[in-house]
Amino acid sequence: MKVILHNISKSFGSLKVLSDFSLVMESGRIYGLMSPSGAGKTTLLRLLMGLEALDDGSIEKPGHLRISTVFQEDRLCEAFTPVENVRMVTGKSLTEQQVRSELCRLLPEESLKRPVATLSGGMKRRTAICRAMLAPFDLLLMDEPFTGLDEDTKHTVILYIQEKCAGKITLLTTHQEQDLTALKAIPVHLPVIDSLKV
């Protein structure tokens, strides 16, 4: 499976964010977007999700492509437990015990019974990552997925991502080159457009 970006461009008013950018992504690969803040990383993810419209170019992807996402914000239901948040996307494809078992790989077991509102920022992030991994997907998009994670926790999460994304297409944004090294990701550098330079 491939997702192909052909010479895509995107502007917001007079501000050009992406210009004539192309990329081919293949199954079984992890791609890491590296560029300064404001260079279009999140915009690129939103274009792939269909949340923004292209100005020019095209995105070629299979019609049945299933996309799962970790947004910059965790976007969890704060009154729900981690288990309930994950089960919102898994439906009946996984039992509650299976969901609990997966969450325990990233979270302390005691946290699974608590409303997400009571969890630390790092625990919320891990819940959001687990939710994205357990939804059915062919393409995984992650926007700064390691925000709020200490190095030991990040290592655990990276191993989990590598396992769950085997055979899929993964695209993530990060400012840390060592994250891409740990993930064995292919670096992708978005060019900084003159209008974005300070």
PDB file of C-alpha atoms in Angstrom:
ATOM      1  CA  MET A   1       0.000   0.000   0.000  1.00  0.00           C
ATOM      2  CA  LYS A   2       1.192   3.507  -0.811  1.00  0.00           C
ATOM      3  CA  VAL A   3       0.115   7.062  -0.043  1.00  0.00           C
ATOM      4  CA  ILE A   4       1.543   9.529  -2.556  1.00  0.00           C
ATOM      5  CA  LEU A   5       1.631  13.294  -2.185  1.00  0.00           C
ATOM      6  CA  HIS A   6       2.074  15.023  -5.554  1.00  0.00           C
ATOM      7  CA  ASN A   7       3.366  18.615  -5.456  1.00  0.00           C
ATOM      8  CA  ILE A   8       0.947  19.717  -2.756  1.00  0.00           C
ATOM      9  CA  SER A   9       0.589  23.355  -1.722  1.00  0.00           C
ATOM     10  CA  LYS A  10      -1.421  25.045   1.020  1.00  0.00           C
ATOM     11  CA  SER A  11      -1.843  28.670   2.022  1.00  0.00           C
ATOM     12  CA  PHE A  12      -3.883  30.405   4.679  1.00  0.00           C
ATOM     13  CA  GLY A  13      -4.732  33.768   3.170  1.00  0.00           C
ATOM     14  CA  SER A  14      -1.448  35.333   2.084  1.00  0.00           C
ATOM     15  CA  LEU A  15       0.600  32.940   4.246  1.00  0.00           C
ATOM     16  CA  LYS A  16       1.966  30.023   2.206  1.00  0.00           C
ATOM     17  CA  VAL A  17       2.609  27.053   4.510  1.00  0.00           C
ATOM     18  CA  LEU A  18       3.376  24.222   2.058  1.00  0.00           C
ATOM     19  CA  SER A  19       4.693  24.689  -1.468  1.00  0.00           C
ATOM     20  CA  ASP A  20       5.105  22.030  -4.140  1.00  0.00           C
ATOM     21  CA  PHE A  21       5.825  19.271  -1.589  1.00  0.00           C
ATOM     22  CA  SER A  22       5.954  15.612  -2.668  1.00  0.00           C
ATOM     23  CA  LEU A  23       6.329  12.399  -0.672  1.00  0.00           C
ATOM     24  CA  VAL A  24       5.764   8.676  -1.228  1.00  0.00           C
ATOM     25  CA  MET A  25       4.921   6.609   1.879  1.00  0.00           C
ATOM     26  CA  GLU A  26       4.859   2.814   1.825  1.00  0.00           C
ATOM     27  CA  SER A  27       3.479   0.153   4.156  1.00  0.00           C
ATOM     28  CA  GLY A  28       5.862  -1.082   6.823  1.00  0.00           C
ATOM     29  CA  ARG A  29       7.681   2.238   7.108  1.00  0.00           C
ATOM     30  CA  ILE A  30       7.718   4.950   9.769  1.00  0.00           C
ATOM     31  CA  TYR A  31       8.272   8.503   8.511  1.00  0.00           C
ATOM     32  CA  GLY A  32       9.308  11.369  10.769  1.00  0.00           C
ATOM     33  CA  LEU A  33       8.544  14.974   9.841  1.00  0.00           C
ATOM     34  CA  MET A  34      11.306  17.280  11.020  1.00  0.00           C
ATOM     35  CA  SER A  35      11.106  21.040  10.558  1.00  0.00           C
ATOM     36  CA  PRO A  36      10.870  24.200  12.678  1.00  0.00           C
ATOM     37  CA  SER A  37       7.590  25.200  14.321  1.00  0.00           C
ATOM     38  CA  GLY A  38       5.214  26.776  11.840  1.00  0.00           C
ATOM     39  CA  ALA A  39       6.715  25.019   8.809  1.00  0.00           C
ATOM     40  CA  GLY A  40       3.559  23.044   8.018  1.00  0.00           C
ATOM     41  CA  LYS A  41       3.884  19.719   9.869  1.00  0.00           C
ATOM     42  CA  THR A  42       0.444  19.804  11.479  1.00  0.00           C
ATOM     43  CA  THR A  43      -1.087  21.236   8.300  1.00  0.00           C
ATOM     44  CA  LEU A  44       0.281  18.273   6.342  1.00  0.00           C
ATOM     45  CA  LEU A  45      -1.350  15.839   8.770  1.00  0.00           C
ATOM     46  CA  ARG A  46      -4.651  17.711   8.544  1.00  0.00           C
ATOM     47  CA  LEU A  47      -4.511  17.543   4.741  1.00  0.00           C
ATOM     48  CA  LEU A  48      -4.019  13.768   4.921  1.00  0.00           C
ATOM     49  CA  MET A  49      -6.991  13.488   7.301  1.00  0.00           C
ATOM     50  CA  GLY A  50      -9.164  15.578   4.996  1.00  0.00           C
ATOM     51  CA  LEU A  51      -9.586  18.328   7.611  1.00  0.00           C
ATOM     52  CA  GLU A  52      -8.031  20.893   5.257  1.00  0.00           C
ATOM     53  CA  ALA A  53      -8.378  21.236   1.488  1.00  0.00           C
ATOM     54  CA  LEU A  54      -5.399  21.358  -0.853  1.00  0.00           C
ATOM     55  CA  ASP A  55      -4.742  24.500  -2.873  1.00  0.00           C
ATOM     56  CA  ASP A  56      -2.692  22.632  -5.482  1.00  0.00           C
ATOM     57  CA  GLY A  57      -1.409  19.123  -6.092  1.00  0.00           C
ATOM     58  CA  SER A  58      -3.011  15.840  -5.110  1.00  0.00           C
ATOM     59  CA  ILE A  59      -2.948  13.082  -2.520  1.00  0.00           C
ATOM     60  CA  GLU A  60      -3.187   9.595  -3.976  1.00  0.00           C
ATOM     61  CA  LYS A  61      -4.397   6.993  -1.458  1.00  0.00           C
ATOM     62  CA  PRO A  62      -6.466   3.796  -1.502  1.00  0.00           C
ATOM     63  CA  GLY A  63     -10.206   4.413  -1.225  1.00  0.00           C
ATOM     64  CA  HIS A  64     -10.525   2.067   1.751  1.00  0.00           C
ATOM     65  CA  LEU A  65      -7.642   3.662   3.671  1.00  0.00           C
ATOM     66  CA  ARG A  66      -8.335   3.715   7.425  1.00  0.00           C
ATOM     67  CA  ILE A  67      -6.602   6.519   9.324  1.00  0.00           C
ATOM     68  CA  SER A  68      -5.932   6.683  13.064  1.00  0.00           C
ATOM     69  CA  THR A  69      -4.557   9.807  14.697  1.00  0.00           C
ATOM     70  CA  VAL A  70      -2.764  11.083  17.784  1.00  0.00           C
ATOM     71  CA  PHE A  71      -3.430  14.826  17.796  1.00  0.00           C
ATOM     72  CA  GLN A  72      -1.248  17.412  19.544  1.00  0.00           C
ATOM     73  CA  GLU A  73      -4.033  17.629  22.124  1.00  0.00           C
ATOM     74  CA  ASP A  74      -5.028  14.314  23.727  1.00  0.00           C
ATOM     75  CA  ARG A  75      -8.749  14.763  22.861  1.00  0.00           C
ATOM     76  CA  LEU A  76      -9.921  12.346  25.534  1.00  0.00           C
ATOM     77  CA  CYS A  77     -13.300  12.297  27.280  1.00  0.00           C
ATOM     78  CA  GLU A  78     -12.174  13.603  30.662  1.00  0.00           C
ATOM     79  CA  ALA A  79     -15.022  12.025  32.659  1.00  0.00           C
ATOM     80  CA  PHE A  80     -14.344   8.567  31.188  1.00  0.00           C
ATOM     81  CA  THR A  81     -11.707   6.083  32.334  1.00  0.00           C
ATOM     82  CA  PRO A  82      -8.839   5.128  30.012  1.00  0.00           C
ATOM     83  CA  VAL A  83     -10.651   1.847  29.270  1.00  0.00           C
ATOM     84  CA  GLU A  84     -13.846   3.681  28.303  1.00  0.00           C
ATOM     85  CA  ASN A  85     -11.907   6.110  26.098  1.00  0.00           C
ATOM     86  CA  VAL A  86     -10.261   3.274  24.188  1.00  0.00           C
ATOM     87  CA  ARG A  87     -13.465   1.238  23.873  1.00  0.00           C
ATOM     88  CA  MET A  88     -15.074   4.186  22.090  1.00  0.00           C
ATOM     89  CA  VAL A  89     -12.884   3.400  19.055  1.00  0.00           C
ATOM     90  CA  THR A  90     -12.550  -0.376  19.354  1.00  0.00           C
ATOM     91  CA  GLY A  91     -16.262  -1.161  19.750  1.00  0.00           C
ATOM     92  CA  LYS A  92     -16.773  -4.909  19.970  1.00  0.00           C
ATOM     93  CA  SER A  93     -13.537  -5.778  18.148  1.00  0.00           C
ATOM     94  CA  LEU A  94     -11.765  -6.097  21.511  1.00  0.00           C
ATOM     95  CA  THR A  95     -13.139  -7.247  24.841  1.00  0.00           C
ATOM     96  CA  GLU A  96     -12.848  -5.016  27.889  1.00  0.00           C
ATOM     97  CA  GLN A  97     -10.203  -7.377  29.266  1.00  0.00           C
ATOM     98  CA  GLN A  98      -8.169  -7.122  26.065  1.00  0.00           C
ATOM     99  CA  VAL A  99      -8.328  -3.314  26.242  1.00  0.00           C
ATOM    100  CA  ARG A 100      -7.252  -3.396  29.893  1.00  0.00           C
ATOM    101  CA  SER A 101      -4.371  -5.699  29.039  1.00  0.00           C
ATOM    102  CA  GLU A 102      -3.149  -3.343  26.290  1.00  0.00           C
ATOM    103  CA  LEU A 103      -3.448  -0.252  28.473  1.00  0.00           C
ATOM    104  CA  CYS A 104      -1.481  -1.979  31.249  1.00  0.00           C
ATOM    105  CA  ARG A 105       1.470  -2.130  28.885  1.00  0.00           C
ATOM    106  CA  LEU A 106       1.670   1.678  29.027  1.00  0.00           C
ATOM    107  CA  LEU A 107      -0.134   2.657  32.253  1.00  0.00           C
ATOM    108  CA  PRO A 108      -0.241   1.573  35.923  1.00  0.00           C
ATOM    109  CA  GLU A 109      -3.197  -0.753  36.471  1.00  0.00           C
ATOM    110  CA  GLU A 110      -4.673   1.432  39.212  1.00  0.00           C
ATOM    111  CA  SER A 111      -5.077   4.309  36.752  1.00  0.00           C
ATOM    112  CA  LEU A 112      -7.459   2.349  34.522  1.00  0.00           C
ATOM    113  CA  LYS A 113     -10.379   2.825  36.924  1.00  0.00           C
ATOM    114  CA  ARG A 114      -9.954   6.578  37.314  1.00  0.00           C
ATOM    115  CA  PRO A 115     -11.499   9.349  35.228  1.00  0.00           C
ATOM    116  CA  VAL A 116      -8.953  10.653  32.726  1.00  0.00           C
ATOM    117  CA  ALA A 117      -9.314  14.106  34.323  1.00  0.00           C
ATOM    118  CA  THR A 118      -7.438  12.779  37.388  1.00  0.00           C
ATOM    119  CA  LEU A 119      -4.471  11.452  35.397  1.00  0.00           C
ATOM    120  CA  SER A 120      -1.138  13.189  34.835  1.00  0.00           C
ATOM    121  CA  GLY A 121      -0.348  14.710  31.449  1.00  0.00           C
ATOM    122  CA  GLY A 122       1.967  11.816  30.600  1.00  0.00           C
ATOM    123  CA  MET A 123      -0.706   9.251  31.493  1.00  0.00           C
ATOM    124  CA  LYS A 124      -3.239  11.051  29.315  1.00  0.00           C
ATOM    125  CA  ARG A 125      -0.759  11.022  26.451  1.00  0.00           C
ATOM    126  CA  ARG A 126      -0.215   7.285  26.794  1.00  0.00           C
ATOM    127  CA  THR A 127      -3.975   6.730  26.847  1.00  0.00           C
ATOM    128  CA  ALA A 128      -4.337   8.722  23.619  1.00  0.00           C
ATOM    129  CA  ILE A 129      -1.506   6.746  21.992  1.00  0.00           C
ATOM    130  CA  CYS A 130      -2.977   3.391  23.035  1.00  0.00           C
ATOM    131  CA  ARG A 131      -6.396   4.447  21.749  1.00  0.00           C
ATOM    132  CA  ALA A 132      -4.929   5.303  18.339  1.00  0.00           C
ATOM    133  CA  MET A 133      -2.995   2.008  18.202  1.00  0.00           C
ATOM    134  CA  LEU A 134      -6.048  -0.124  19.001  1.00  0.00           C
ATOM    135  CA  ALA A 135      -8.353   1.513  16.449  1.00  0.00           C
ATOM    136  CA  PRO A 136      -8.285  -0.267  13.072  1.00  0.00           C
ATOM    137  CA  PHE A 137      -5.895   1.607  10.765  1.00  0.00           C
ATOM    138  CA  ASP A 138      -3.730   1.427   7.665  1.00  0.00           C
ATOM    139  CA  LEU A 139      -2.197   4.892   8.153  1.00  0.00           C
ATOM    140  CA  LEU A 140      -1.233   6.242  11.574  1.00  0.00           C
ATOM    141  CA  LEU A 141      -0.673   9.991  11.987  1.00  0.00           C
ATOM    142  CA  MET A 142       0.933  11.270  15.200  1.00  0.00           C
ATOM    143  CA  ASP A 143       1.492  14.938  15.993  1.00  0.00           C
ATOM    144  CA  GLU A 144       4.253  15.328  18.612  1.00  0.00           C
ATOM    145  CA  PRO A 145       3.296  12.005  20.255  1.00  0.00           C
ATOM    146  CA  PHE A 146       6.002  12.050  22.941  1.00  0.00           C
ATOM    147  CA  THR A 147       5.043  15.353  24.572  1.00  0.00           C
ATOM    148  CA  GLY A 148       5.093  15.011  28.361  1.00  0.00           C
ATOM    149  CA  LEU A 149       6.842  11.612  28.419  1.00  0.00           C
ATOM    150  CA  ASP A 150      10.067  10.984  30.336  1.00  0.00           C
ATOM    151  CA  GLU A 151      12.846   9.031  28.624  1.00  0.00           C
ATOM    152  CA  ASP A 152      12.024   5.637  30.179  1.00  0.00           C
ATOM    153  CA  THR A 153       8.339   5.957  29.365  1.00  0.00           C
ATOM    154  CA  LYS A 154       9.155   7.169  25.858  1.00  0.00           C
ATOM    155  CA  HIS A 155      11.274   4.061  25.266  1.00  0.00           C
ATOM    156  CA  THR A 156       8.351   1.821  26.291  1.00  0.00           C
ATOM    157  CA  VAL A 157       5.979   3.758  24.040  1.00  0.00           C
ATOM    158  CA  ILE A 158       8.381   3.588  21.082  1.00  0.00           C
ATOM    159  CA  LEU A 159       8.582  -0.213  21.356  1.00  0.00           C
ATOM    160  CA  TYR A 160       4.775  -0.350  21.508  1.00  0.00           C
ATOM    161  CA  ILE A 161       4.442   1.850  18.408  1.00  0.00           C
ATOM    162  CA  GLN A 162       6.931  -0.273  16.472  1.00  0.00           C
ATOM    163  CA  GLU A 163       5.003  -3.424  17.332  1.00  0.00           C
ATOM    164  CA  LYS A 164       1.543  -2.074  16.537  1.00  0.00           C
ATOM    165  CA  CYS A 165       2.587  -0.283  13.344  1.00  0.00           C
ATOM    166  CA  ALA A 166       4.318  -3.266  11.725  1.00  0.00           C
ATOM    167  CA  GLY A 167       3.114  -3.522   8.137  1.00  0.00           C
ATOM    168  CA  LYS A 168       1.301  -0.158   8.330  1.00  0.00           C
ATOM    169  CA  ILE A 169       2.222   3.371   7.220  1.00  0.00           C
ATOM    170  CA  THR A 170       3.181   5.686  10.072  1.00  0.00           C
ATOM    171  CA  LEU A 171       3.837   9.436   9.859  1.00  0.00           C
ATOM    172  CA  LEU A 172       4.766  11.432  12.942  1.00  0.00           C
ATOM    173  CA  THR A 173       6.036  14.889  13.745  1.00  0.00           C
ATOM    174  CA  THR A 174       8.810  15.569  16.238  1.00  0.00           C
ATOM    175  CA  HIS A 175      11.518  18.106  17.032  1.00  0.00           C
ATOM    176  CA  GLN A 176      13.844  15.418  18.422  1.00  0.00           C
ATOM    177  CA  GLU A 177      16.115  13.639  15.970  1.00  0.00           C
ATOM    178  CA  GLN A 178      16.821  10.922  18.552  1.00  0.00           C
ATOM    179  CA  ASP A 179      13.115   9.981  18.446  1.00  0.00           C
ATOM    180  CA  LEU A 180      13.454   9.147  14.763  1.00  0.00           C
ATOM    181  CA  THR A 181      16.604   7.144  15.422  1.00  0.00           C
ATOM    182  CA  ALA A 182      14.878   5.123  18.151  1.00  0.00           C
ATOM    183  CA  LEU A 183      11.877   4.471  15.896  1.00  0.00           C
ATOM    184  CA  LYS A 184      14.102   3.604  12.912  1.00  0.00           C
ATOM    185  CA  ALA A 185      12.071   6.242  11.077  1.00  0.00           C
ATOM    186  CA  ILE A 186      12.816   7.790   7.701  1.00  0.00           C
ATOM    187  CA  PRO A 187      13.449  11.530   8.207  1.00  0.00           C
ATOM    188  CA  VAL A 188      11.317  13.873   6.102  1.00  0.00           C
ATOM    189  CA  HIS A 189      12.268  17.558   6.153  1.00  0.00           C
ATOM    190  CA  LEU A 190       9.668  20.118   5.163  1.00  0.00           C
ATOM    191  CA  PRO A 191      11.308  23.087   3.466  1.00  0.00           C
ATOM    192  CA  VAL A 192      10.935  26.381   5.294  1.00  0.00           C
ATOM    193  CA  ILE A 193       9.188  28.790   2.944  1.00  0.00           C
ATOM    194  CA  ASP A 194      10.574  32.341   2.753  1.00  0.00           C
ATOM    195  CA  SER A 195       7.284  33.816   3.973  1.00  0.00           C
ATOM    196  CA  LEU A 196       7.631  31.791   7.200  1.00  0.00           C
ATOM    197  CA  LYS A 197      11.186  32.836   7.981  1.00  0.00           C
ATOM    198  CA  VAL A 198      11.556  35.368  10.746  1.00  0.00           C
TER     199      VAL A 198
END
